[in-house]
Amino acid sequence: MVRSDRRRDDGKRPKGPMKRSQADDSWPASQKVRKGARPAVDENSEVVKTFRVFQSELDAKHDKHERLVKLSRDVTIESKRTIFLLHRITSEEVKQPLIREAQAKIEAIQSGLLLRIAQELEGEDPFLFQRAVSPGLQEYVEAVLFLGYAAEARLMGLGEVRGQLRFRVPATDGEDSKSKDSSDPTVEGVLPESVDQENLPRTPPMRTLALHLSPTDYVLGMADFTGELMRACINGIGAGDAQTPFALVAFLRQLYDGCRFLGNRPGREFVRKLAVMRQSLAKVESACYMLQVRGSEIPKHMLLDVISSLPNSELGMEDFDT
Amino acid sequence: MAESPPVNSIFSEFNEYLTNDQDVREEIRVAVRAMEQTAREVMTTLEGIHQAAGLKEAPVLCQKARKLLETTQSQFAELQKKVPADQYYRFHDHWRFVSQRLSFLVALIVYLEAERLVTREEVAHLMGVSVRREDGFHLDLEDFLQGLLQLASELSRLAINSVTAGEYDRPVRISNFIQELNAGFRLLNLKNDSLRKRFDGLKYDIKKVEEVVYDISIRGLKPAPPGGGEEEEPPTSSTGAE
């Protein structure tokens, strides 16, 4: 409401309310009359009955979509935080504790938010709600890959990431925790909150609930991950690290090569990310060049200034042969 | 870096996935093209109702259209084979248009034959698909609703043409029907999507039909409804109330 009003008022102020009243009038006169003359909807009509069914079906779908969007946004936030955490790795001393902390965060995302997404999506066509969950999943992939690289200096494959998205849930009625609670009291009795924990070890029939991660989401997450690598590399140079930037740039090149090999087939979004990736790579490469050529001459504390003064605009102008 | 080999295999795996994906899409496109052809043929057949003598031939045309629609059953079966199980919505965009169009055509046929709203089951049955997602290849609810909205605009056109053809009672019936449809749609809580946009056009169809009804009633061309002058009352009573 508010937004549309504002848009209308943009042009000519007095027109706003007038237009609105006209819009009301554009409903055929008889309709308004009807509203007064008889109950707004005839509940017994066949058509109304059918549409009631449609109503509940559509509402259920929209509600689920809304819940998934919320969960996905929370996944995004938590994943971003994990990434920031990993960027704080500057030296070997802090590395291990930070990685452990990040691992704990990732596990929390998995067992909390992602499990709930998996439960929401159970029995649904995973692609129906793709648009609701994919931003969160991409961000999550980015965080997981970054963690994988920070901890073990390697790229986690799709299979591995997917492997972490399998959950063991009680096989009885794992639709969601609410239905579990409502059906269990007969057996478990008094403890409503701890029922879940009680159930896990005690009831042997467990089943696997997998959250579907589409390969496209994985690759898009990977493309974002290269941006983080770029940042880590520049930070590394800034911190006076003369070795890791070269390792990072080699890894980044590999990823860029791989992505370029895919061409534009993964979709428009991917093509855009590929262009950004190219810029990141160019930035990192010229930073490494600077380090190689002048690293010995320039005092460490000035190096960062030199790098940040690199002509970024020029890098952006390079032709994208993709 | 240290463990580089996997990177290549990760990408080649994804490359394979993309290649397969393209193949599937290509096959789906071929199958859908055949369905669109059928839909066009049915469309052309039913176009006959707008002709001067067309309305009397409606039963014949509907028979013909039904016959033509039978081919969609095998075409849907064909399509179903191309679409991997549980990936309906991954490729849905390819046949969204045609299933909306077919829903509309079935709804139009049922309206012309019986002057009532088609059920989702009927449409699904004629197309040879199931109603519920759980039962396999199904008719998406939103596609069905889009089809109904297309029906409304086709009927508003029919109202005009039936007057031209000298059939004065039809617009009144169409008006009632569309009003009922509108009441149904107003029960839905639509999101701001394409369905909502299409629904917003429904009021213009209603308006058009009402203008036709107005024109014929003001000239005394409208056959007297069983409920006599009741239709004239509401305007005065409502102004009185306010």
Coordinates of C-alpha atoms in Angstrom, one line a residue:
Chain A
M1 CA 0.0 0.0 0.0
V2 CA 2.5 2.5 1.2
R3 CA 4.9 1.9 -1.6
S4 CA 2.4 2.2 -4.3
D5 CA 1.1 5.4 -2.8
R6 CA 4.6 6.8 -2.8
R7 CA 5.1 5.9 -6.4
R8 CA 1.9 7.6 -7.4
D9 CA 2.6 10.7 -5.5
D10 CA 6.0 11.0 -7.2
G11 CA 4.6 12.7 -10.2
K12 CA 1.7 14.9 -9.3
R13 CA 0.7 15.0 -5.8
P14 CA -3.0 15.8 -6.1
K15 CA -3.5 13.0 -8.6
G16 CA -2.7 10.3 -6.0
P17 CA -6.0 10.0 -4.1
M18 CA -8.0 10.7 -7.2
K19 CA -6.5 7.8 -9.0
R20 CA -7.1 5.5 -6.2
S21 CA -10.8 6.3 -6.1
Q22 CA -11.0 5.8 -9.8
A23 CA -9.4 2.5 -9.4
D24 CA -12.1 1.6 -6.9
D25 CA -14.7 2.7 -9.4
S26 CA -13.3 0.6 -12.1
W27 CA -15.0 -2.4 -10.5
P28 CA -18.3 -2.9 -12.2
A29 CA -21.1 -1.2 -10.5
S30 CA -23.2 -4.3 -10.1
Q31 CA -20.5 -5.9 -7.9
K32 CA -20.7 -3.2 -5.3
V33 CA -24.4 -3.5 -5.4
R34 CA -24.3 -7.2 -5.1
K35 CA -22.1 -6.9 -2.0
G36 CA -24.9 -5.1 -0.3
A37 CA -27.8 -7.0 -1.8
R38 CA -26.7 -10.5 -0.8
P39 CA -23.9 -12.1 1.2
A40 CA -20.6 -11.4 -0.5
V41 CA -20.1 -15.1 -1.3
D42 CA -22.6 -17.8 -1.6
E43 CA -21.0 -20.5 0.5
N44 CA -23.1 -23.3 -1.1
S45 CA -22.2 -22.6 -4.6
E46 CA -20.2 -25.4 -6.3
V47 CA -17.7 -22.8 -7.6
V48 CA -17.1 -21.3 -4.2
K49 CA -16.6 -24.8 -2.7
T50 CA -14.0 -25.6 -5.3
F51 CA -12.2 -22.4 -4.9
R52 CA -12.1 -22.9 -1.1
V53 CA -10.0 -26.0 -1.8
F54 CA -7.8 -24.0 -4.1
Q55 CA -7.5 -21.3 -1.5
S56 CA -6.2 -23.7 1.1
E57 CA -3.8 -25.3 -1.3
L58 CA -2.3 -22.0 -2.5
D59 CA -2.1 -20.7 1.0
A60 CA -0.2 -23.8 2.2
K61 CA 2.2 -23.4 -0.6
H62 CA 2.8 -19.7 0.0
D63 CA 3.2 -20.2 3.7
K64 CA 5.8 -22.9 3.1
H65 CA 7.6 -20.6 0.7
E66 CA 7.6 -17.8 3.2
R67 CA 9.0 -20.1 6.0
L68 CA 11.7 -21.3 3.6
V69 CA 12.6 -17.7 2.7
K70 CA 13.0 -16.9 6.3
L71 CA 15.2 -19.9 7.0
S72 CA 17.2 -19.3 3.9
R73 CA 17.9 -15.7 5.1
D74 CA 19.0 -17.0 8.4
V75 CA 21.4 -19.4 6.7
T76 CA 22.8 -16.5 4.7
I77 CA 23.4 -14.4 7.8
E78 CA 25.1 -17.2 9.7
S79 CA 27.2 -18.2 6.7
K80 CA 28.4 -14.6 6.2
R81 CA 29.4 -14.5 9.9
T82 CA 31.4 -17.7 9.4
I83 CA 33.1 -16.2 6.4
F84 CA 34.0 -13.1 8.4
L85 CA 35.4 -15.2 11.1
L86 CA 37.6 -17.1 8.7
H87 CA 39.0 -13.8 7.4
R88 CA 40.4 -13.1 10.8
I89 CA 43.0 -15.8 10.3
T90 CA 46.2 -13.8 10.0
S91 CA 48.8 -16.0 11.6
E92 CA 49.4 -19.6 12.5
E93 CA 48.7 -19.1 16.2
V94 CA 45.1 -18.0 15.7
K95 CA 44.4 -20.3 12.8
Q96 CA 43.4 -23.5 14.6
P97 CA 41.1 -21.9 17.2
L98 CA 39.4 -19.9 14.5
I99 CA 38.9 -22.9 12.3
R100 CA 37.5 -24.8 15.2
E101 CA 35.1 -22.0 15.9
A102 CA 34.0 -21.8 12.3
Q103 CA 33.5 -25.6 12.2
A104 CA 31.3 -25.3 15.2
K105 CA 29.3 -22.5 13.5
I106 CA 28.9 -24.6 10.3
E107 CA 27.7 -27.6 12.3
A108 CA 25.2 -25.4 14.1
I109 CA 23.9 -24.2 10.7
Q110 CA 23.6 -27.8 9.5
S111 CA 21.9 -29.2 12.5
G112 CA 19.6 -26.2 13.0
L113 CA 18.5 -24.2 10.0
L114 CA 19.4 -26.6 7.2
L115 CA 17.8 -29.5 9.0
R116 CA 14.6 -27.5 9.3
I117 CA 14.8 -26.6 5.6
A118 CA 15.2 -30.3 4.8
Q119 CA 12.2 -31.1 6.9
E120 CA 10.1 -28.4 5.2
L121 CA 11.1 -29.8 1.8
E122 CA 10.5 -33.4 2.6
G123 CA 8.2 -35.0 0.1
E124 CA 8.2 -31.9 -2.0
D125 CA 9.6 -31.4 -5.4
P126 CA 12.9 -29.8 -4.5
F127 CA 12.8 -27.5 -7.5
L128 CA 9.4 -26.0 -6.6
F129 CA 10.9 -24.0 -3.7
Q130 CA 14.3 -23.6 -5.3
R131 CA 14.0 -19.8 -5.5
A132 CA 13.2 -19.6 -1.8
V133 CA 16.2 -21.5 -0.6
S134 CA 18.9 -21.1 -3.1
P135 CA 20.4 -17.8 -1.9
G136 CA 20.9 -19.3 1.5
L137 CA 22.3 -22.5 0.1
Q138 CA 24.7 -20.6 -2.1
E139 CA 26.0 -18.6 0.8
Y140 CA 26.3 -21.8 2.8
V141 CA 28.3 -23.5 0.1
E142 CA 30.6 -20.4 0.0
A143 CA 31.2 -20.7 3.7
V144 CA 31.8 -24.4 3.7
L145 CA 34.2 -24.2 0.7
F146 CA 36.1 -21.4 2.4
L147 CA 36.3 -23.4 5.6
G148 CA 37.5 -26.4 3.6
Y149 CA 40.1 -24.4 2.0
A150 CA 41.3 -22.6 5.1
A151 CA 41.5 -25.9 7.0
E152 CA 42.9 -28.2 4.4
A153 CA 43.8 -26.1 1.4
R154 CA 41.6 -28.0 -1.0
L155 CA 38.3 -27.6 -2.8
M156 CA 35.4 -29.6 -1.5
G157 CA 33.4 -31.4 -4.1
L158 CA 29.7 -31.4 -4.6
G159 CA 29.4 -34.9 -3.2
E160 CA 31.2 -34.0 -0.1
V161 CA 29.1 -30.9 0.6
R162 CA 26.0 -32.9 -0.1
G163 CA 27.2 -35.6 2.3
Q164 CA 27.1 -33.1 5.1
L165 CA 23.5 -32.4 4.3
R166 CA 22.2 -35.8 5.2
F167 CA 20.5 -36.0 8.5
R168 CA 19.5 -38.9 10.6
V169 CA 16.0 -38.5 11.9
P170 CA 13.7 -40.8 13.7
A171 CA 11.9 -42.9 11.2
T172 CA 8.6 -42.9 13.0
D173 CA 7.0 -39.6 12.1
G174 CA 9.7 -37.1 11.3
E175 CA 7.5 -34.6 9.4
D176 CA 8.4 -31.9 11.8
S177 CA 8.9 -31.6 15.5
K178 CA 5.4 -30.5 16.2
S179 CA 3.8 -33.6 14.8
K180 CA 6.3 -35.6 16.7
D181 CA 5.4 -34.0 20.0
S182 CA 1.7 -34.4 19.4
S183 CA 1.9 -38.1 18.7
D184 CA 4.5 -39.1 21.2
P185 CA 3.0 -38.1 24.6
T186 CA 1.2 -41.5 24.8
V187 CA 4.6 -43.2 24.9
E188 CA 7.0 -40.7 26.3
G189 CA 4.6 -39.0 28.6
V190 CA 5.6 -36.0 30.6
L191 CA 8.7 -34.5 29.0
P192 CA 7.6 -32.4 26.1
E193 CA 10.8 -30.5 25.4
S194 CA 13.3 -33.3 25.8
V195 CA 11.3 -35.8 23.7
D196 CA 13.5 -35.2 20.7
Q197 CA 16.7 -35.9 22.6
E198 CA 15.1 -38.9 24.3
N199 CA 14.0 -40.3 21.0
L200 CA 17.2 -40.1 19.1
P201 CA 19.1 -42.8 21.0
R202 CA 16.2 -44.9 22.1
T203 CA 14.2 -45.6 18.9
P204 CA 16.3 -47.6 16.6
P205 CA 14.4 -47.1 13.3
M206 CA 16.2 -44.1 11.9
R207 CA 16.1 -42.8 8.4
T208 CA 18.2 -40.5 6.3
L209 CA 16.8 -37.1 5.4
A210 CA 18.8 -35.4 2.7
L211 CA 18.6 -31.8 1.8
H212 CA 18.9 -31.5 -2.0
L213 CA 21.7 -29.3 -3.1
S214 CA 21.5 -28.6 -6.9
P215 CA 24.8 -28.6 -8.8
T216 CA 24.0 -25.1 -10.0
D217 CA 23.8 -23.8 -6.5
Y218 CA 27.1 -25.5 -5.7
V219 CA 28.8 -23.8 -8.6
L220 CA 27.3 -20.4 -7.9
G221 CA 28.4 -20.7 -4.3
M222 CA 31.9 -21.7 -5.6
A223 CA 31.9 -18.6 -7.8
D224 CA 31.3 -16.5 -4.7
F225 CA 33.9 -18.3 -2.9
T226 CA 36.6 -17.1 -5.3
G227 CA 35.7 -13.5 -4.2
E228 CA 36.6 -14.5 -0.6
L229 CA 39.8 -16.0 -1.8
M230 CA 40.7 -12.8 -3.5
R231 CA 40.0 -10.9 -0.2
A232 CA 42.1 -13.4 1.7
C233 CA 44.9 -13.0 -0.7
I234 CA 44.9 -9.2 -0.6
N235 CA 44.7 -9.4 3.2
G236 CA 47.6 -11.8 3.2
I237 CA 49.8 -9.4 1.3
G238 CA 48.7 -6.6 3.5
A239 CA 49.8 -8.6 6.5
G240 CA 53.2 -9.1 4.9
D241 CA 52.8 -12.7 4.0
A242 CA 55.0 -13.4 1.0
Q243 CA 54.1 -17.1 0.4
T244 CA 50.4 -17.7 0.7
P245 CA 49.3 -15.1 -1.9
F246 CA 51.1 -17.1 -4.6
A247 CA 49.5 -20.3 -3.5
L248 CA 46.1 -18.6 -3.4
V249 CA 46.5 -17.1 -6.9
A250 CA 47.4 -20.5 -8.3
F251 CA 44.3 -22.0 -6.7
L252 CA 42.1 -19.1 -7.9
R253 CA 43.4 -19.6 -11.4
Q254 CA 42.4 -23.2 -11.3
L255 CA 38.9 -22.4 -10.3
Y256 CA 38.6 -19.7 -12.9
D257 CA 39.8 -22.0 -15.6
G258 CA 37.3 -24.6 -14.5
C259 CA 34.5 -22.1 -14.5
R260 CA 35.4 -20.8 -17.9
F261 CA 35.4 -24.3 -19.2
L262 CA 31.7 -24.5 -18.3
G263 CA 30.9 -21.5 -20.5
N264 CA 27.6 -19.8 -20.1
R265 CA 25.5 -23.0 -19.7
P266 CA 24.8 -22.7 -16.0
G267 CA 22.8 -19.7 -16.6
R268 CA 22.8 -15.9 -16.7
E269 CA 23.6 -15.5 -13.1
F270 CA 26.7 -17.6 -13.6
V271 CA 27.9 -15.5 -16.5
R272 CA 27.7 -12.4 -14.3
K273 CA 29.6 -14.1 -11.6
L274 CA 32.2 -15.3 -14.0
A275 CA 32.9 -11.7 -15.0
V276 CA 33.3 -10.7 -11.4
M277 CA 35.6 -13.6 -10.9
R278 CA 37.7 -12.5 -13.7
Q279 CA 38.1 -9.1 -12.1
S280 CA 39.0 -10.7 -8.8
L281 CA 41.6 -12.8 -10.5
A282 CA 43.1 -9.9 -12.3
K283 CA 43.4 -7.9 -9.1
V284 CA 45.1 -10.8 -7.3
E285 CA 47.4 -11.4 -10.2
S286 CA 48.6 -7.9 -10.4
A287 CA 49.0 -7.8 -6.6
C288 CA 51.3 -10.9 -6.9
Y289 CA 53.1 -9.2 -9.7
M290 CA 53.7 -6.2 -7.6
L291 CA 54.9 -8.4 -4.8
Q292 CA 57.3 -10.2 -7.1
V293 CA 58.8 -7.1 -8.7
R294 CA 58.9 -4.6 -6.0
G295 CA 58.4 -6.7 -2.9
S296 CA 62.0 -6.5 -2.0
E297 CA 62.2 -2.8 -2.5
I298 CA 59.1 -1.5 -0.9
P299 CA 58.8 -1.5 2.9
K300 CA 56.1 -3.9 3.9
H301 CA 53.9 -1.3 5.4
M302 CA 53.7 0.6 2.1
L303 CA 53.0 -2.5 0.0
L304 CA 49.3 -2.4 0.8
D305 CA 49.0 1.2 -0.3
V306 CA 50.6 0.4 -3.6
I307 CA 48.3 -2.5 -4.1
S308 CA 45.2 -0.7 -3.2
S309 CA 46.2 2.1 -5.6
L310 CA 46.1 -0.4 -8.5
P311 CA 44.0 0.9 -11.3
N312 CA 40.9 -1.1 -10.5
S313 CA 38.8 0.8 -13.1
E314 CA 41.1 -0.4 -15.8
L315 CA 40.8 -3.9 -14.6
G316 CA 37.1 -3.6 -14.8
M317 CA 37.2 -2.4 -18.4
E318 CA 38.9 -5.5 -19.7
D319 CA 37.0 -7.3 -22.3
F320 CA 35.2 -10.4 -21.2
D321 CA 35.7 -13.1 -23.7
T322 CA 33.1 -15.4 -22.2
Chain B
M1 CA 47.8 -26.1 -4.4
A2 CA 48.7 -29.3 -2.6
E3 CA 45.7 -31.4 -3.6
S4 CA 44.8 -30.1 -7.0
P5 CA 43.7 -33.1 -9.0
P6 CA 40.1 -33.1 -7.5
V7 CA 39.5 -29.6 -8.8
N8 CA 39.5 -30.9 -12.4
S9 CA 37.3 -33.8 -11.7
I10 CA 34.8 -31.6 -9.8
F11 CA 34.5 -29.4 -12.9
S12 CA 34.3 -32.2 -15.4
E13 CA 31.6 -33.8 -13.2
F14 CA 29.6 -30.6 -13.4
N15 CA 30.2 -30.4 -17.1
E16 CA 28.7 -33.8 -17.5
Y17 CA 25.7 -32.7 -15.5
L18 CA 25.2 -29.7 -17.7
T19 CA 25.4 -31.8 -20.9
N20 CA 22.8 -34.2 -19.6
D21 CA 20.6 -31.3 -18.5
Q22 CA 20.8 -29.8 -22.0
D23 CA 19.9 -33.1 -23.6
V24 CA 16.9 -33.5 -21.4
R25 CA 15.7 -30.0 -22.1
E26 CA 16.1 -30.5 -25.8
E27 CA 13.9 -33.6 -25.7
I28 CA 11.3 -31.8 -23.6
R29 CA 11.2 -29.0 -26.0
V30 CA 10.5 -31.3 -28.9
A31 CA 7.7 -33.0 -27.0
V32 CA 6.2 -29.7 -26.0
R33 CA 6.3 -28.4 -29.5
A34 CA 4.0 -31.2 -30.6
M35 CA 1.6 -30.3 -27.8
E36 CA 1.6 -26.7 -28.8
Q37 CA 0.7 -27.8 -32.3
T38 CA -2.3 -29.7 -31.0
A39 CA -3.4 -26.8 -28.8
R40 CA -3.3 -24.5 -31.8
E41 CA -5.5 -26.9 -33.8
V42 CA -8.1 -27.1 -31.0
M43 CA -8.0 -23.4 -30.7
T44 CA -8.7 -22.9 -34.4
T45 CA -11.6 -25.4 -34.3
L46 CA -13.2 -23.6 -31.3
E47 CA -12.6 -20.2 -32.9
G48 CA -15.7 -21.2 -35.0
I49 CA -18.0 -20.3 -32.2
H50 CA -17.5 -16.6 -32.9
Q51 CA -18.8 -17.0 -36.4
A52 CA -22.3 -15.8 -37.1
A53 CA -23.7 -19.4 -37.4
G54 CA -21.1 -20.8 -35.1
L55 CA -23.0 -21.0 -31.8
K56 CA -25.5 -23.4 -33.1
E57 CA -22.7 -25.6 -34.3
A58 CA -21.0 -25.5 -30.9
P59 CA -21.8 -29.1 -30.0
V60 CA -20.3 -30.3 -33.2
L61 CA -17.2 -28.1 -32.8
C62 CA -16.8 -29.3 -29.2
Q63 CA -17.0 -32.9 -30.4
K64 CA -14.3 -32.2 -32.9
A65 CA -12.2 -30.4 -30.3
R66 CA -12.5 -33.2 -27.9
K67 CA -11.4 -35.7 -30.5
L68 CA -8.3 -33.5 -31.2
L69 CA -7.6 -33.2 -27.5
E70 CA -7.3 -36.9 -27.2
T71 CA -3.9 -36.8 -28.8
T72 CA -2.6 -34.7 -25.9
Q73 CA -2.9 -37.7 -23.7
S74 CA -0.3 -39.6 -25.6
Q75 CA 1.7 -36.4 -25.9
F76 CA 1.7 -35.9 -22.2
A77 CA 2.7 -39.5 -21.7
E78 CA 5.6 -38.9 -24.0
L79 CA 6.6 -35.8 -22.1
Q80 CA 6.3 -37.6 -18.8
K81 CA 8.9 -40.1 -20.0
K82 CA 11.3 -37.3 -20.7
V83 CA 11.0 -35.6 -17.3
P84 CA 12.9 -37.4 -14.6
A85 CA 10.7 -38.4 -11.6
D86 CA 10.5 -35.7 -8.9
Q87 CA 11.9 -33.0 -11.2
Y88 CA 8.6 -31.7 -12.5
Y89 CA 9.3 -28.2 -11.3
R90 CA 12.8 -28.1 -12.6
F91 CA 11.5 -28.1 -16.2
H92 CA 8.0 -26.8 -15.6
D93 CA 8.7 -23.6 -17.5
H94 CA 8.8 -25.5 -20.7
W95 CA 5.2 -26.7 -20.6
R96 CA 3.7 -24.1 -18.4
F97 CA 2.3 -22.2 -21.3
V98 CA 0.9 -25.1 -23.1
S99 CA -0.8 -26.6 -20.0
Q100 CA -2.4 -23.2 -19.3
R101 CA -3.6 -23.1 -22.9
L102 CA -5.0 -26.7 -22.7
S103 CA -6.7 -26.0 -19.4
F104 CA -8.4 -23.0 -21.0
L105 CA -9.5 -25.1 -24.0
V106 CA -11.0 -27.8 -21.9
A107 CA -12.7 -25.2 -19.7
L108 CA -14.2 -23.6 -22.8
I109 CA -15.4 -26.9 -24.2
V110 CA -17.1 -27.8 -20.9
Y111 CA -18.6 -24.4 -20.7
L112 CA -20.0 -24.5 -24.2
E113 CA -21.4 -28.0 -23.6
A114 CA -22.9 -27.6 -20.1
E115 CA -22.4 -23.9 -19.1
R116 CA -20.6 -24.8 -15.9
L117 CA -17.2 -24.4 -14.5
V118 CA -14.8 -27.2 -15.4
T119 CA -13.2 -29.1 -12.6
R120 CA -9.5 -29.6 -12.2
E121 CA -10.1 -33.4 -12.4
E122 CA -11.8 -33.1 -15.7
V123 CA -8.9 -31.1 -17.2
A124 CA -6.4 -33.5 -15.8
H125 CA -8.3 -36.4 -17.1
L126 CA -8.6 -35.1 -20.6
M127 CA -4.9 -34.3 -20.7
G128 CA -4.1 -37.7 -19.3
V129 CA -2.3 -36.4 -16.2
S130 CA -3.0 -36.7 -12.5
V131 CA -4.4 -34.0 -10.2
R132 CA -2.1 -34.5 -7.3
R133 CA 1.6 -34.1 -7.4
E134 CA 2.0 -37.3 -5.3
D135 CA 0.5 -39.4 -8.1
G136 CA 3.1 -38.5 -10.7
F137 CA 2.9 -36.1 -13.6
H138 CA 0.2 -33.6 -12.6
L139 CA -1.6 -30.5 -13.6
D140 CA -0.2 -27.5 -11.6
L141 CA -3.0 -25.6 -9.8
E142 CA -1.7 -22.2 -10.9
D143 CA -1.7 -23.3 -14.5
F144 CA -5.3 -24.5 -14.2
L145 CA -6.3 -21.1 -12.7
Q146 CA -4.5 -19.3 -15.4
G147 CA -6.6 -21.3 -17.9
L148 CA -9.8 -20.3 -16.1
L149 CA -8.8 -16.6 -16.4
Q150 CA -8.2 -17.1 -20.1
L151 CA -11.7 -18.5 -20.3
A152 CA -13.1 -15.4 -18.8
S153 CA -11.7 -13.2 -21.5
E154 CA -12.7 -15.5 -24.2
L155 CA -16.3 -15.5 -22.9
S156 CA -16.4 -11.8 -22.8
R157 CA -15.6 -11.8 -26.4
L158 CA -18.2 -14.5 -27.0
A159 CA -20.8 -12.3 -25.3
I160 CA -20.3 -9.6 -27.8
N161 CA -20.3 -11.9 -30.8
S162 CA -23.4 -13.8 -29.6
V163 CA -25.3 -10.5 -29.6
T164 CA -24.1 -9.8 -33.1
A165 CA -25.4 -13.2 -34.0
G166 CA -28.7 -12.4 -32.6
E167 CA -28.6 -14.5 -29.5
Y168 CA -29.6 -12.1 -26.7
D169 CA -29.9 -14.4 -23.7
R170 CA -26.4 -15.7 -23.8
P171 CA -24.6 -12.6 -22.5
V172 CA -26.7 -12.6 -19.4
R173 CA -25.7 -16.2 -18.7
I174 CA -22.1 -15.5 -19.4
S175 CA -22.3 -12.5 -17.0
N176 CA -23.6 -14.7 -14.2
F177 CA -21.0 -17.3 -14.9
I178 CA -18.1 -14.8 -14.9
Q179 CA -19.4 -13.2 -11.7
E180 CA -19.3 -16.5 -10.1
L181 CA -15.8 -17.2 -11.3
N182 CA -14.8 -13.8 -10.0
A183 CA -16.3 -14.5 -6.6
G184 CA -14.2 -17.7 -6.6
F185 CA -11.0 -15.9 -7.4
R186 CA -11.6 -13.4 -4.8
L187 CA -11.4 -16.1 -2.2
L188 CA -7.8 -16.7 -3.1
N189 CA -5.0 -15.0 -1.4
L190 CA -2.8 -14.3 -4.4
K191 CA 0.8 -13.4 -4.3
N192 CA 2.1 -10.7 -6.5
D193 CA 2.9 -13.0 -9.3
S194 CA 1.8 -13.6 -12.9
L195 CA -1.5 -15.2 -11.7
R196 CA -2.3 -12.1 -9.7
K197 CA -1.6 -9.9 -12.7
R198 CA -3.9 -12.0 -14.9
F199 CA -6.6 -11.9 -12.2
D200 CA -6.4 -8.1 -12.2
G201 CA -7.5 -8.2 -15.8
L202 CA -10.6 -10.2 -14.9
K203 CA -12.5 -7.0 -13.9
Y204 CA -12.2 -5.7 -17.4
D205 CA -13.7 -8.8 -18.8
I206 CA -16.6 -8.5 -16.3
K207 CA -17.0 -4.9 -17.2
K208 CA -17.2 -5.7 -20.9
V209 CA -19.9 -8.3 -20.4
E210 CA -21.9 -6.1 -18.2
E211 CA -21.9 -3.4 -20.8
V212 CA -23.2 -5.9 -23.2
V213 CA -26.0 -6.9 -20.8
Y214 CA -26.7 -3.2 -20.2
D215 CA -27.0 -2.5 -23.9
I216 CA -29.4 -5.3 -24.6
S217 CA -31.5 -4.7 -21.5
I218 CA -31.9 -1.0 -22.1
R219 CA -33.2 -1.8 -25.6
G220 CA -35.6 -4.4 -24.3
L221 CA -33.7 -7.1 -26.2
K222 CA -33.0 -9.1 -23.1
P223 CA -35.5 -11.9 -22.5
A224 CA -37.3 -11.5 -19.2
P225 CA -35.5 -13.5 -16.5
P226 CA -37.7 -15.7 -14.3
G227 CA -37.1 -13.4 -11.3
G228 CA -38.6 -10.4 -13.1
G229 CA -37.9 -6.9 -11.9
E230 CA -35.7 -7.9 -9.0
E231 CA -32.6 -6.9 -11.0
E232 CA -33.7 -3.3 -11.1
E233 CA -34.2 -2.9 -7.4
P234 CA -30.7 -3.0 -5.8
P235 CA -29.4 0.4 -7.0
T236 CA -32.1 2.3 -5.3
S237 CA -32.0 0.3 -2.1
S238 CA -28.2 0.6 -1.8
T239 CA -28.3 4.4 -2.3
G240 CA -31.0 4.5 0.3
A241 CA -28.9 2.5 2.8
E242 CA -26.0 5.0 2.4

